[in-house]
Amino acid sequence: MTSNQRVTVLASLLLGLLAWLGWQAYLPERVLPSAVFTTVGRASPTQPTVIFVVLDTVRSDHLSACGYERPTSPNLERMIAEGAAFTCGAVSPASWTVPSHASYFTGLDTPHHGATFAPPPAEYSFVLRDDVPTLAEEMLARGYQTISVSGNPLVQETTGLTRGFEVALHSADFIFDAQLLGRLERALWWHADDRPLFLFLNIADAHEPWPDVPAGLGWVEAAEGMAYDRGTPNPEEPFVRFMRDEMTPEERTALVRRVTDLYDYGVWRADDVLARALTMLEDHGWLEGGYRLVLTSDHGEHLGDRGLLDHGRYLWEDVVRVPLLVQGTEDGLPSALPSPLWAVHARDLARDGRLPAELEPPRSHAFPNTTWQQWFGRGLGESFSVAVWQGDDKLLQTDDAIVRYDLASDPNEQHPLAVPEDHPALEVLADGMDAALTHFGREPTDADAQVIEALKAAGYLGDD
Ligand SMILES: [Zn+2]
């Protein structure tokens, strides 16, 4: 071999090595075998690892941990049996991803943090206000490294939700299962350092698009997967025909059954991904020196009730009643949780390991979106809604009308009752309305426009 040939061979080997390294670095979906990368004793002896998990789109009443007849959450059940504090009666602050996460990261309700759609006649989206501190910023100030890994594409820079995270991994579209765990592995291996860890993890497997349900699970039949056509709706699609009320009763029943099967399988997968993520953290040594895990959901899902599928415009119980769990090695973590509990207190639990002495009243907000009116008609999505809970009382304001539901006797919210003029929760409703009108009176900015682009990329909005 001449020296020139030797140089060529060495250069080829070097290029091959570089290509392999590049492939490793830019193939985030691949799950690396954790045994190869296991490091022991990563957790700080003084500050516990803090893990904040949002199981995206998980409504309480479809968890076996909350009494659902299908075994959708064996891992949550195991954690509860092992002593985790848990409630099925948490209330999400909003009915879709962006405003709920913004509340979890700031402790504020939607009208005060401002990250959501603006009501008509405006039709644009708002970024999280930049003058309110985020949970990640607070954890950073306490000496934590801050990492976010999200299956939902909207937990990203343009929405403002990742402010304070030193590392924020997400994709332009939803990522599920092994893809998400690949990102987590990459975050823990490539990005984590020796400071105590604050990890935010969004597990979006219950959110559509749903994959096929495989045969052989035992509790659900095999079924073909489905993606909702909400960006640029096709009038032939079952989702669109259902929302337009164009189906026969038989077609509706069959679709609701299929969607429920796909959704329940999604909840089961979310529970499974949670367990595998915790195993990965353990393999990396992040649970050894003490940890605190807080888990909730950002909203539920309509599964045919009231002629609705999807989520985002209404505040019925199926969309706002979510789980909340706290578990860990620290002394002083709560051993039980009240119900109803505003899920925004997940932030207090993640930051401090305890609920504040004074709990805020559970409340949710939903803003109108004219796209639903354009696409689905029949008055869908027109209203600005605020709901406030006080015990079993739920006050629901839709535009100017305010009604009360007694959830103890009427859990499906079928019988609206009059509201006494001196009901203490009326003040909270009025405050939310005032703040919303003030905030949404401003002009949209370039940052708001970027959120619209992110929503289009994720399939939430059409291309006009
Ligand atoms: Zn969500």
Short mmCIF file of C-alpha atoms and ligand atoms in Angstrom, two decimals:
data_model
loop_
_atom_site.label_atom_id
_atom_site.label_comp_id
_atom_site.label_asym_id
_atom_site.label_seq_id
_atom_site.Cartn_x
_atom_site.Cartn_y
_atom_site.Cartn_z
CA MET A 1 0.00 0.00 0.00
CA THR A 2 1.42 3.41 -0.96
CA SER A 3 1.37 6.24 1.50
CA ASN A 4 -1.33 7.90 -0.63
CA GLN A 5 -3.47 4.77 -0.40
CA ARG A 6 -2.89 4.65 3.36
CA VAL A 7 -4.03 8.25 3.69
CA THR A 8 -7.15 7.42 1.60
CA VAL A 9 -7.98 4.39 3.76
CA LEU A 10 -7.45 6.35 6.99
CA ALA A 11 -9.55 9.21 5.64
CA SER A 12 -12.34 6.79 4.72
CA LEU A 13 -12.25 5.24 8.19
CA LEU A 14 -12.29 8.68 9.76
CA LEU A 15 -15.20 9.80 7.57
CA GLY A 16 -17.04 6.59 8.42
CA LEU A 17 -16.51 7.20 12.13
CA LEU A 18 -17.66 10.81 11.83
CA ALA A 19 -20.74 9.73 9.86
CA TRP A 20 -21.57 7.14 12.53
CA LEU A 21 -21.15 9.69 15.31
CA GLY A 22 -23.29 12.18 13.40
CA TRP A 23 -25.94 9.53 12.87
CA GLN A 24 -25.93 8.78 16.59
CA ALA A 25 -26.30 12.44 17.45
CA TYR A 26 -29.09 13.17 14.97
CA LEU A 27 -31.20 10.08 15.32
CA PRO A 28 -33.12 11.02 18.43
CA GLU A 29 -35.89 8.46 17.98
CA ARG A 30 -33.59 5.52 18.53
CA VAL A 31 -33.67 4.13 22.03
CA LEU A 32 -30.12 3.45 23.11
CA PRO A 33 -29.62 0.39 25.28
CA SER A 34 -29.54 1.93 28.72
CA ALA A 35 -27.17 -0.71 30.12
CA VAL A 36 -24.42 0.77 27.94
CA PHE A 37 -24.89 4.21 29.41
CA THR A 38 -25.81 3.43 32.98
CA THR A 39 -24.21 5.76 35.44
CA VAL A 40 -24.70 5.33 39.14
CA GLY A 41 -25.21 7.92 41.86
CA ARG A 42 -26.01 10.89 39.62
CA ALA A 43 -28.57 12.36 41.96
CA SER A 44 -27.52 15.15 44.29
CA PRO A 45 -27.16 14.24 47.97
CA THR A 46 -28.71 17.57 48.97
CA GLN A 47 -31.51 18.23 46.49
CA PRO A 48 -33.81 15.49 45.20
CA THR A 49 -34.34 14.79 41.53
CA VAL A 50 -37.66 16.43 40.61
CA ILE A 51 -39.74 14.85 37.88
CA PHE A 52 -42.87 16.61 36.63
CA VAL A 53 -44.93 14.48 34.26
CA VAL A 54 -47.95 15.54 32.22
CA LEU A 55 -49.86 12.61 30.77
CA ASP A 56 -51.38 14.58 27.90
CA THR A 57 -55.15 14.18 27.28
CA VAL A 58 -55.82 11.71 30.12
CA ARG A 59 -59.28 12.04 31.70
CA SER A 60 -59.66 10.54 35.15
CA ASP A 61 -62.69 8.36 34.45
CA HIS A 62 -60.81 6.32 31.82
CA LEU A 63 -58.09 5.26 34.26
CA SER A 64 -58.43 1.91 35.99
CA ALA A 65 -56.74 3.73 38.89
CA CYS A 66 -60.01 5.72 39.10
CA GLY A 67 -62.30 2.72 38.80
CA TYR A 68 -62.60 2.40 35.01
CA GLU A 69 -63.51 -1.16 34.06
CA ARG A 70 -60.67 -1.58 31.54
CA PRO A 71 -57.11 -2.09 32.91
CA THR A 72 -55.74 1.11 31.36
CA SER A 73 -53.33 2.17 34.14
CA PRO A 74 -51.64 -0.80 35.85
CA ASN A 75 -48.52 1.22 36.63
CA LEU A 76 -50.39 4.08 38.28
CA GLU A 77 -52.31 1.47 40.28
CA ARG A 78 -49.04 -0.09 41.42
CA MET A 79 -47.64 3.30 42.45
CA ILE A 80 -50.81 4.07 44.43
CA ALA A 81 -50.64 0.64 46.10
CA GLU A 82 -47.04 1.46 47.06
CA GLY A 83 -48.15 4.65 48.81
CA ALA A 84 -48.31 7.45 46.23
CA ALA A 85 -50.76 10.23 47.07
CA PHE A 86 -53.36 10.35 44.33
CA THR A 87 -56.63 12.00 43.37
CA CYS A 88 -58.98 11.44 40.43
CA GLY A 89 -60.58 14.80 41.26
CA ALA A 90 -58.00 17.30 40.02
CA VAL A 91 -59.30 20.02 37.69
CA SER A 92 -57.25 21.15 34.73
CA PRO A 93 -57.06 24.93 34.26
CA ALA A 94 -57.93 24.75 30.57
CA SER A 95 -59.17 22.40 27.89
CA TRP A 96 -56.10 22.17 25.71
CA THR A 97 -52.33 21.89 25.89
CA VAL A 98 -50.93 25.41 25.71
CA PRO A 99 -52.98 27.24 28.39
CA SER A 100 -52.85 24.28 30.79
CA HIS A 101 -49.07 23.89 30.57
CA ALA A 102 -48.68 27.67 30.91
CA SER A 103 -50.68 27.44 34.15
CA TYR A 104 -48.59 24.52 35.42
CA PHE A 105 -45.42 26.49 34.74
CA THR A 106 -46.58 29.84 36.21
CA GLY A 107 -49.26 29.06 38.79
CA LEU A 108 -51.64 31.48 37.02
CA ASP A 109 -54.96 30.87 35.29
CA THR A 110 -55.35 31.48 31.56
CA PRO A 111 -56.61 35.09 31.69
CA HIS A 112 -53.57 36.04 33.79
CA HIS A 113 -50.80 34.19 31.91
CA GLY A 114 -52.40 34.86 28.54
CA ALA A 115 -51.22 31.85 26.52
CA THR A 116 -54.20 30.75 24.40
CA PHE A 117 -56.34 31.77 21.45
CA ALA A 118 -57.84 35.22 21.41
CA PRO A 119 -61.62 35.37 21.17
CA PRO A 120 -63.37 36.69 18.04
CA PRO A 121 -63.45 39.13 16.39
CA ALA A 122 -59.67 38.66 16.78
CA GLU A 123 -58.42 35.26 15.64
CA TYR A 124 -54.86 34.79 16.72
CA SER A 125 -52.83 33.06 19.36
CA PHE A 126 -50.94 34.36 22.36
CA VAL A 127 -47.54 33.51 23.76
CA LEU A 128 -47.00 33.03 27.49
CA ARG A 129 -46.46 36.47 29.00
CA ASP A 130 -42.73 37.08 29.41
CA ASP A 131 -43.03 39.05 32.66
CA VAL A 132 -44.10 36.09 34.81
CA PRO A 133 -41.50 33.67 36.22
CA THR A 134 -41.73 30.02 35.18
CA LEU A 135 -41.23 26.91 37.28
CA ALA A 136 -38.13 26.01 35.24
CA GLU A 137 -36.62 29.44 35.95
CA GLU A 138 -37.30 29.00 39.65
CA MET A 139 -35.72 25.54 39.66
CA LEU A 140 -32.72 26.91 37.75
CA ALA A 141 -32.32 29.59 40.44
CA ARG A 142 -32.32 26.84 43.08
CA GLY A 143 -29.33 25.18 41.42
CA TYR A 144 -31.15 22.63 39.29
CA GLN A 145 -30.38 21.77 35.70
CA THR A 146 -33.65 22.03 33.79
CA ILE A 147 -34.60 19.62 31.01
CA SER A 148 -37.89 19.31 29.12
CA VAL A 149 -38.71 16.35 26.89
CA SER A 150 -42.11 16.59 25.23
CA GLY A 151 -44.21 14.27 23.11
CA ASN A 152 -46.59 17.17 22.41
CA PRO A 153 -45.06 19.58 19.87
CA LEU A 154 -46.57 22.67 21.52
CA VAL A 155 -44.27 22.51 24.56
CA GLN A 156 -41.66 24.52 22.70
CA GLU A 157 -39.95 27.92 22.45
CA THR A 158 -42.51 29.70 20.27
CA THR A 159 -45.34 29.23 22.78
CA GLY A 160 -43.06 30.42 25.60
CA LEU A 161 -43.61 27.17 27.49
CA THR A 162 -39.96 26.13 27.54
CA ARG A 163 -38.66 29.39 29.02
CA GLY A 164 -36.23 28.44 31.79
CA PHE A 165 -35.40 25.02 30.41
CA GLU A 166 -31.74 24.71 29.47
CA VAL A 167 -32.57 21.78 27.23
CA ALA A 168 -35.98 21.39 25.56
CA LEU A 169 -36.50 18.45 23.19
CA HIS A 170 -39.64 18.22 21.07
CA SER A 171 -40.61 17.69 17.46
CA ALA A 172 -42.74 19.61 14.94
CA ASP A 173 -45.34 16.85 15.28
CA PHE A 174 -46.40 14.45 18.03
CA ILE A 175 -43.90 11.79 19.08
CA PHE A 176 -44.91 8.71 20.98
CA ASP A 177 -43.62 5.65 22.78
CA ALA A 178 -40.07 4.60 21.79
CA GLN A 179 -39.52 7.89 19.95
CA LEU A 180 -40.19 9.85 23.13
CA LEU A 181 -38.08 7.50 25.24
CA GLY A 182 -35.29 7.92 22.70
CA ARG A 183 -35.44 11.67 23.30
CA LEU A 184 -35.39 11.11 27.04
CA GLU A 185 -32.38 8.81 26.74
CA ARG A 186 -30.63 11.41 24.61
CA ALA A 187 -31.44 14.14 27.14
CA LEU A 188 -30.12 12.09 30.05
CA TRP A 189 -27.03 10.89 28.23
CA TRP A 190 -25.98 13.85 26.12
CA HIS A 191 -27.26 16.79 28.16
CA ALA A 192 -27.47 15.96 31.86
CA ASP A 193 -24.65 17.14 34.12
CA ASP A 194 -23.79 16.86 37.82
CA ARG A 195 -26.29 19.37 39.17
CA PRO A 196 -29.58 18.08 40.63
CA LEU A 197 -32.09 17.34 37.91
CA PHE A 198 -35.45 18.97 37.22
CA LEU A 199 -37.06 17.00 34.41
CA PHE A 200 -40.35 17.89 32.74
CA LEU A 201 -41.82 15.08 30.68
CA ASN A 202 -44.94 15.30 28.49
CA ILE A 203 -46.20 11.84 27.52
CA ALA A 204 -48.70 12.35 24.68
CA ASP A 205 -49.67 8.78 23.81
CA ALA A 206 -53.34 9.28 24.73
CA HIS A 207 -53.56 12.24 22.31
CA GLU A 208 -54.63 11.47 18.76
CA PRO A 209 -53.34 10.57 16.13
CA TRP A 210 -53.83 7.09 17.51
CA PRO A 211 -52.03 4.03 16.11
CA ASP A 212 -53.67 0.67 15.37
CA VAL A 213 -54.68 -1.34 18.42
CA PRO A 214 -52.87 -4.69 18.06
CA ALA A 215 -54.60 -8.02 18.54
CA GLY A 216 -54.08 -10.00 21.72
CA LEU A 217 -54.29 -7.37 24.46
CA GLY A 218 -57.21 -9.23 25.99
CA TRP A 219 -59.27 -6.22 27.08
CA VAL A 220 -59.72 -4.41 23.75
CA GLU A 221 -60.26 -5.72 20.22
CA ALA A 222 -57.78 -4.98 17.43
CA ALA A 223 -58.75 -1.72 15.70
CA GLU A 224 -57.53 0.50 12.90
CA GLY A 225 -55.84 3.72 14.06
CA MET A 226 -57.19 7.20 13.36
CA ALA A 227 -56.06 10.81 12.99
CA TYR A 228 -58.50 13.69 13.40
CA ASP A 229 -58.80 15.90 10.35
CA ARG A 230 -58.92 19.24 12.16
CA GLY A 231 -56.29 21.21 10.23
CA THR A 232 -58.00 21.29 6.81
CA PRO A 233 -61.07 19.12 7.36
CA ASN A 234 -62.18 16.69 4.69
CA PRO A 235 -66.00 16.47 4.59
CA GLU A 236 -65.78 12.71 4.00
CA GLU A 237 -63.79 12.01 7.16
CA PRO A 238 -65.69 10.33 10.02
CA PHE A 239 -64.44 12.90 12.57
CA VAL A 240 -65.75 15.80 10.47
CA ARG A 241 -69.07 14.08 9.69
CA PHE A 242 -69.54 13.33 13.39
CA MET A 243 -68.84 16.91 14.44
CA ARG A 244 -71.20 18.20 11.73
CA ASP A 245 -73.91 15.86 12.98
CA GLU A 246 -74.18 14.17 9.58
CA MET A 247 -74.01 10.53 10.74
CA THR A 248 -76.77 8.00 11.24
CA PRO A 249 -77.22 6.81 14.86
CA GLU A 250 -75.59 3.47 13.91
CA GLU A 251 -72.57 5.22 12.39
CA ARG A 252 -72.23 7.43 15.47
CA THR A 253 -72.35 4.48 17.83
CA ALA A 254 -69.74 2.57 15.82
CA LEU A 255 -67.42 5.58 15.63
CA VAL A 256 -67.67 6.35 19.34
CA ARG A 257 -66.87 2.71 20.14
CA ARG A 258 -63.81 2.76 17.87
CA VAL A 259 -62.58 6.12 19.17
CA THR A 260 -63.03 4.91 22.75
CA ASP A 261 -61.00 1.77 22.01
CA LEU A 262 -58.21 3.81 20.41
CA TYR A 263 -58.25 6.32 23.25
CA ASP A 264 -58.20 3.66 25.98
CA TYR A 265 -55.28 1.96 24.26
CA GLY A 266 -53.58 5.40 24.18
CA VAL A 267 -54.10 5.81 27.93
CA TRP A 268 -52.65 2.33 28.49
CA ARG A 269 -49.61 3.22 26.36
CA ALA A 270 -49.13 6.49 28.27
CA ASP A 271 -49.11 4.53 31.54
CA ASP A 272 -46.62 2.08 30.02
CA VAL A 273 -44.32 4.85 28.75
CA LEU A 274 -44.40 6.41 32.23
CA ALA A 275 -43.14 3.17 33.79
CA ARG A 276 -40.39 2.79 31.18
CA ALA A 277 -39.32 6.42 31.62
CA LEU A 278 -38.99 5.92 35.39
CA THR A 279 -36.96 2.76 34.80
CA MET A 280 -34.68 4.74 32.51
CA LEU A 281 -34.19 7.44 35.17
CA GLU A 282 -33.40 4.73 37.69
CA ASP A 283 -30.90 3.10 35.31
CA HIS A 284 -29.18 6.46 34.94
CA GLY A 285 -28.91 6.79 38.71
CA TRP A 286 -31.29 9.74 39.03
CA LEU A 287 -33.57 8.17 41.63
CA GLU A 288 -30.88 6.97 44.00
CA GLY A 289 -30.17 10.12 46.00
CA GLY A 290 -33.86 10.88 46.52
CA TYR A 291 -36.59 12.02 44.16
CA ARG A 292 -39.99 13.70 43.94
CA LEU A 293 -42.44 12.75 41.19
CA VAL A 294 -45.50 14.85 40.41
CA LEU A 295 -47.90 13.72 37.71
CA THR A 296 -51.07 15.20 36.26
CA SER A 297 -52.79 15.74 32.90
CA ASP A 298 -53.40 18.92 30.93
CA HIS A 299 -57.00 18.05 29.90
CA GLY A 300 -59.24 15.12 29.05
CA GLU A 301 -61.05 14.21 25.82
CA HIS A 302 -64.60 14.24 24.44
CA LEU A 303 -65.61 10.71 23.54
CA GLY A 304 -68.97 11.35 21.89
CA ASP A 305 -70.89 12.90 24.77
CA ARG A 306 -72.91 15.96 23.69
CA GLY A 307 -72.01 15.15 20.09
CA LEU A 308 -68.38 16.11 20.66
CA LEU A 309 -65.00 14.55 19.96
CA ASP A 310 -61.50 16.03 20.54
CA HIS A 311 -60.99 18.76 23.17
CA GLY A 312 -60.21 22.45 23.48
CA ARG A 313 -63.43 24.50 23.43
CA TYR A 314 -65.55 23.34 26.37
CA LEU A 315 -65.23 22.77 30.10
CA TRP A 316 -67.41 19.71 30.68
CA GLU A 317 -66.09 17.27 33.25
CA ASP A 318 -64.82 14.80 30.60
CA VAL A 319 -62.33 17.45 29.46
CA VAL A 320 -61.22 19.00 32.75
CA ARG A 321 -61.35 16.21 35.37
CA VAL A 322 -57.82 14.81 35.52
CA PRO A 323 -55.59 12.73 37.82
CA LEU A 324 -52.88 14.10 40.11
CA LEU A 325 -50.23 11.97 41.80
CA VAL A 326 -47.31 12.69 44.11
CA GLN A 327 -44.70 10.12 45.03
CA GLY A 328 -41.14 10.20 46.27
CA THR A 329 -38.52 9.45 48.85
CA GLU A 330 -38.70 12.71 50.78
CA ASP A 331 -40.22 13.20 54.21
CA GLY A 332 -43.14 15.58 54.24
CA LEU A 333 -44.71 14.73 50.89
CA PRO A 334 -48.52 14.65 51.14
CA SER A 335 -49.98 11.22 51.88
CA ALA A 336 -53.40 12.14 50.45
CA LEU A 337 -54.81 14.82 48.15
CA PRO A 338 -58.15 16.67 48.35
CA SER A 339 -60.87 16.67 45.69
CA PRO A 340 -61.62 18.85 43.88
CA LEU A 341 -58.05 20.11 43.65
CA TRP A 342 -56.88 22.73 41.15
CA ALA A 343 -54.27 20.82 39.11
CA VAL A 344 -52.21 24.02 38.90
CA HIS A 345 -51.05 23.16 42.43
CA ALA A 346 -48.94 20.47 40.74
CA ARG A 347 -46.48 23.34 40.37
CA ASP A 348 -46.31 23.84 44.17
CA LEU A 349 -45.86 20.10 44.64
CA ALA A 350 -43.07 19.96 42.06
CA ARG A 351 -41.28 23.02 43.43
CA ASP A 352 -41.74 22.58 47.18
CA GLY A 353 -42.96 19.01 47.71
CA ARG A 354 -46.14 20.25 49.40
CA LEU A 355 -49.40 22.05 48.75
CA PRO A 356 -49.70 25.69 49.83
CA ALA A 357 -51.51 26.30 53.14
CA GLU A 358 -54.23 28.15 51.25
CA LEU A 359 -55.53 26.29 48.18
CA GLU A 360 -56.79 28.35 45.26
CA PRO A 361 -60.30 27.63 43.97
CA PRO A 362 -60.26 25.23 41.00
CA ARG A 363 -61.12 27.11 37.81
CA SER A 364 -60.91 26.57 34.06
CA HIS A 365 -61.18 28.81 31.03
CA ALA A 366 -61.96 28.09 27.39
CA PHE A 367 -61.86 30.63 24.62
CA PRO A 368 -63.83 30.67 21.37
CA ASN A 369 -62.24 29.61 18.13
CA THR A 370 -64.01 30.54 14.94
CA THR A 371 -62.43 27.66 13.00
CA TRP A 372 -64.80 25.26 14.76
CA GLN A 373 -67.73 27.41 13.70
CA GLN A 374 -66.50 27.52 10.09
CA TRP A 375 -65.79 23.81 9.87
CA PHE A 376 -68.39 22.14 12.00
CA GLY A 377 -71.26 24.64 12.24
CA ARG A 378 -74.07 23.97 14.73
CA GLY A 379 -72.79 26.64 17.08
CA LEU A 380 -69.64 24.78 18.11
CA GLY A 381 -66.78 26.71 19.65
CA GLU A 382 -68.55 30.07 19.81
CA SER A 383 -68.53 30.69 23.52
CA PHE A 384 -66.15 32.09 26.03
CA SER A 385 -66.48 29.79 29.06
CA VAL A 386 -65.36 29.99 32.67
CA ALA A 387 -65.94 27.31 35.28
CA VAL A 388 -65.32 27.45 39.03
CA TRP A 389 -65.63 24.58 41.48
CA GLN A 390 -66.54 24.75 45.14
CA GLY A 391 -66.96 21.30 46.62
CA ASP A 392 -69.59 19.56 44.49
CA ASP A 393 -70.84 22.88 43.12
CA LYS A 394 -69.68 23.75 39.62
CA LEU A 395 -70.47 27.20 38.29
CA LEU A 396 -70.28 27.47 34.53
CA GLN A 397 -70.40 30.76 32.69
CA THR A 398 -70.99 30.66 28.95
CA ASP A 399 -70.92 34.18 27.58
CA ASP A 400 -73.44 36.00 29.78
CA ALA A 401 -75.35 33.06 31.24
CA ILE A 402 -74.19 31.48 34.51
CA VAL A 403 -75.53 28.14 35.73
CA ARG A 404 -74.72 25.77 38.55
CA TYR A 405 -74.39 21.97 38.49
CA ASP A 406 -74.52 19.80 41.59
CA LEU A 407 -71.94 17.19 40.62
CA ALA A 408 -72.87 14.94 43.56
CA SER A 409 -76.40 14.35 42.23
CA ASP A 410 -75.75 15.24 38.58
CA PRO A 411 -72.24 14.09 37.61
CA ASN A 412 -73.00 14.28 33.87
CA GLU A 413 -74.08 17.94 34.07
CA GLN A 414 -77.53 17.41 32.63
CA HIS A 415 -79.58 19.63 34.98
CA PRO A 416 -78.46 23.28 35.22
CA LEU A 417 -79.56 25.03 38.40
CA ALA A 418 -79.95 28.70 39.22
CA VAL A 419 -77.02 30.43 40.94
CA PRO A 420 -77.69 32.30 44.19
CA GLU A 421 -76.70 35.95 43.80
CA ASP A 422 -74.35 35.77 46.76
CA HIS A 423 -72.52 32.58 45.69
CA PRO A 424 -68.88 33.17 46.73
CA ALA A 425 -67.50 31.66 43.50
CA LEU A 426 -69.14 34.41 41.40
CA GLU A 427 -66.29 36.75 42.29
CA VAL A 428 -63.74 34.35 40.82
CA LEU A 429 -65.76 34.14 37.61
CA ALA A 430 -65.91 37.93 37.33
CA ASP A 431 -62.16 38.31 37.96
CA GLY A 432 -61.39 35.80 35.20
CA MET A 433 -63.66 37.59 32.76
CA ASP A 434 -62.16 41.03 33.54
CA ALA A 435 -58.59 39.77 33.19
CA ALA A 436 -59.41 38.04 29.90
CA LEU A 437 -61.00 41.13 28.39
CA THR A 438 -58.04 43.29 29.45
CA HIS A 439 -55.39 40.92 28.20
CA PHE A 440 -57.01 40.07 24.90
CA GLY A 441 -57.63 43.71 24.04
CA ARG A 442 -54.01 44.13 22.98
CA GLU A 443 -52.66 43.88 19.45
CA PRO A 444 -51.06 40.61 18.29
CA THR A 445 -47.25 40.51 18.00
CA ASP A 446 -44.76 38.66 15.78
CA ALA A 447 -44.32 36.14 18.59
CA ASP A 448 -48.07 35.43 18.50
CA ALA A 449 -47.81 34.81 14.75
CA GLN A 450 -45.07 32.23 15.37
CA VAL A 451 -47.43 30.30 17.65
CA ILE A 452 -49.92 30.12 14.76
CA GLU A 453 -47.18 28.57 12.60
CA ALA A 454 -46.38 26.01 15.32
CA LEU A 455 -50.07 25.14 15.62
CA LYS A 456 -50.28 24.62 11.84
CA ALA A 457 -47.15 22.43 11.85
CA ALA A 458 -48.70 20.27 14.57
CA GLY A 459 -51.97 19.89 12.65
CA TYR A 460 -54.08 21.99 15.02
CA LEU A 461 -54.78 24.63 12.37
CA GLY A 462 -55.14 24.57 8.58
CA ASP A 463 -53.03 26.56 6.12
CA ASP A 464 -55.85 29.13 5.61
ZN ZN B 1 -52.67 18.43 25.70
#
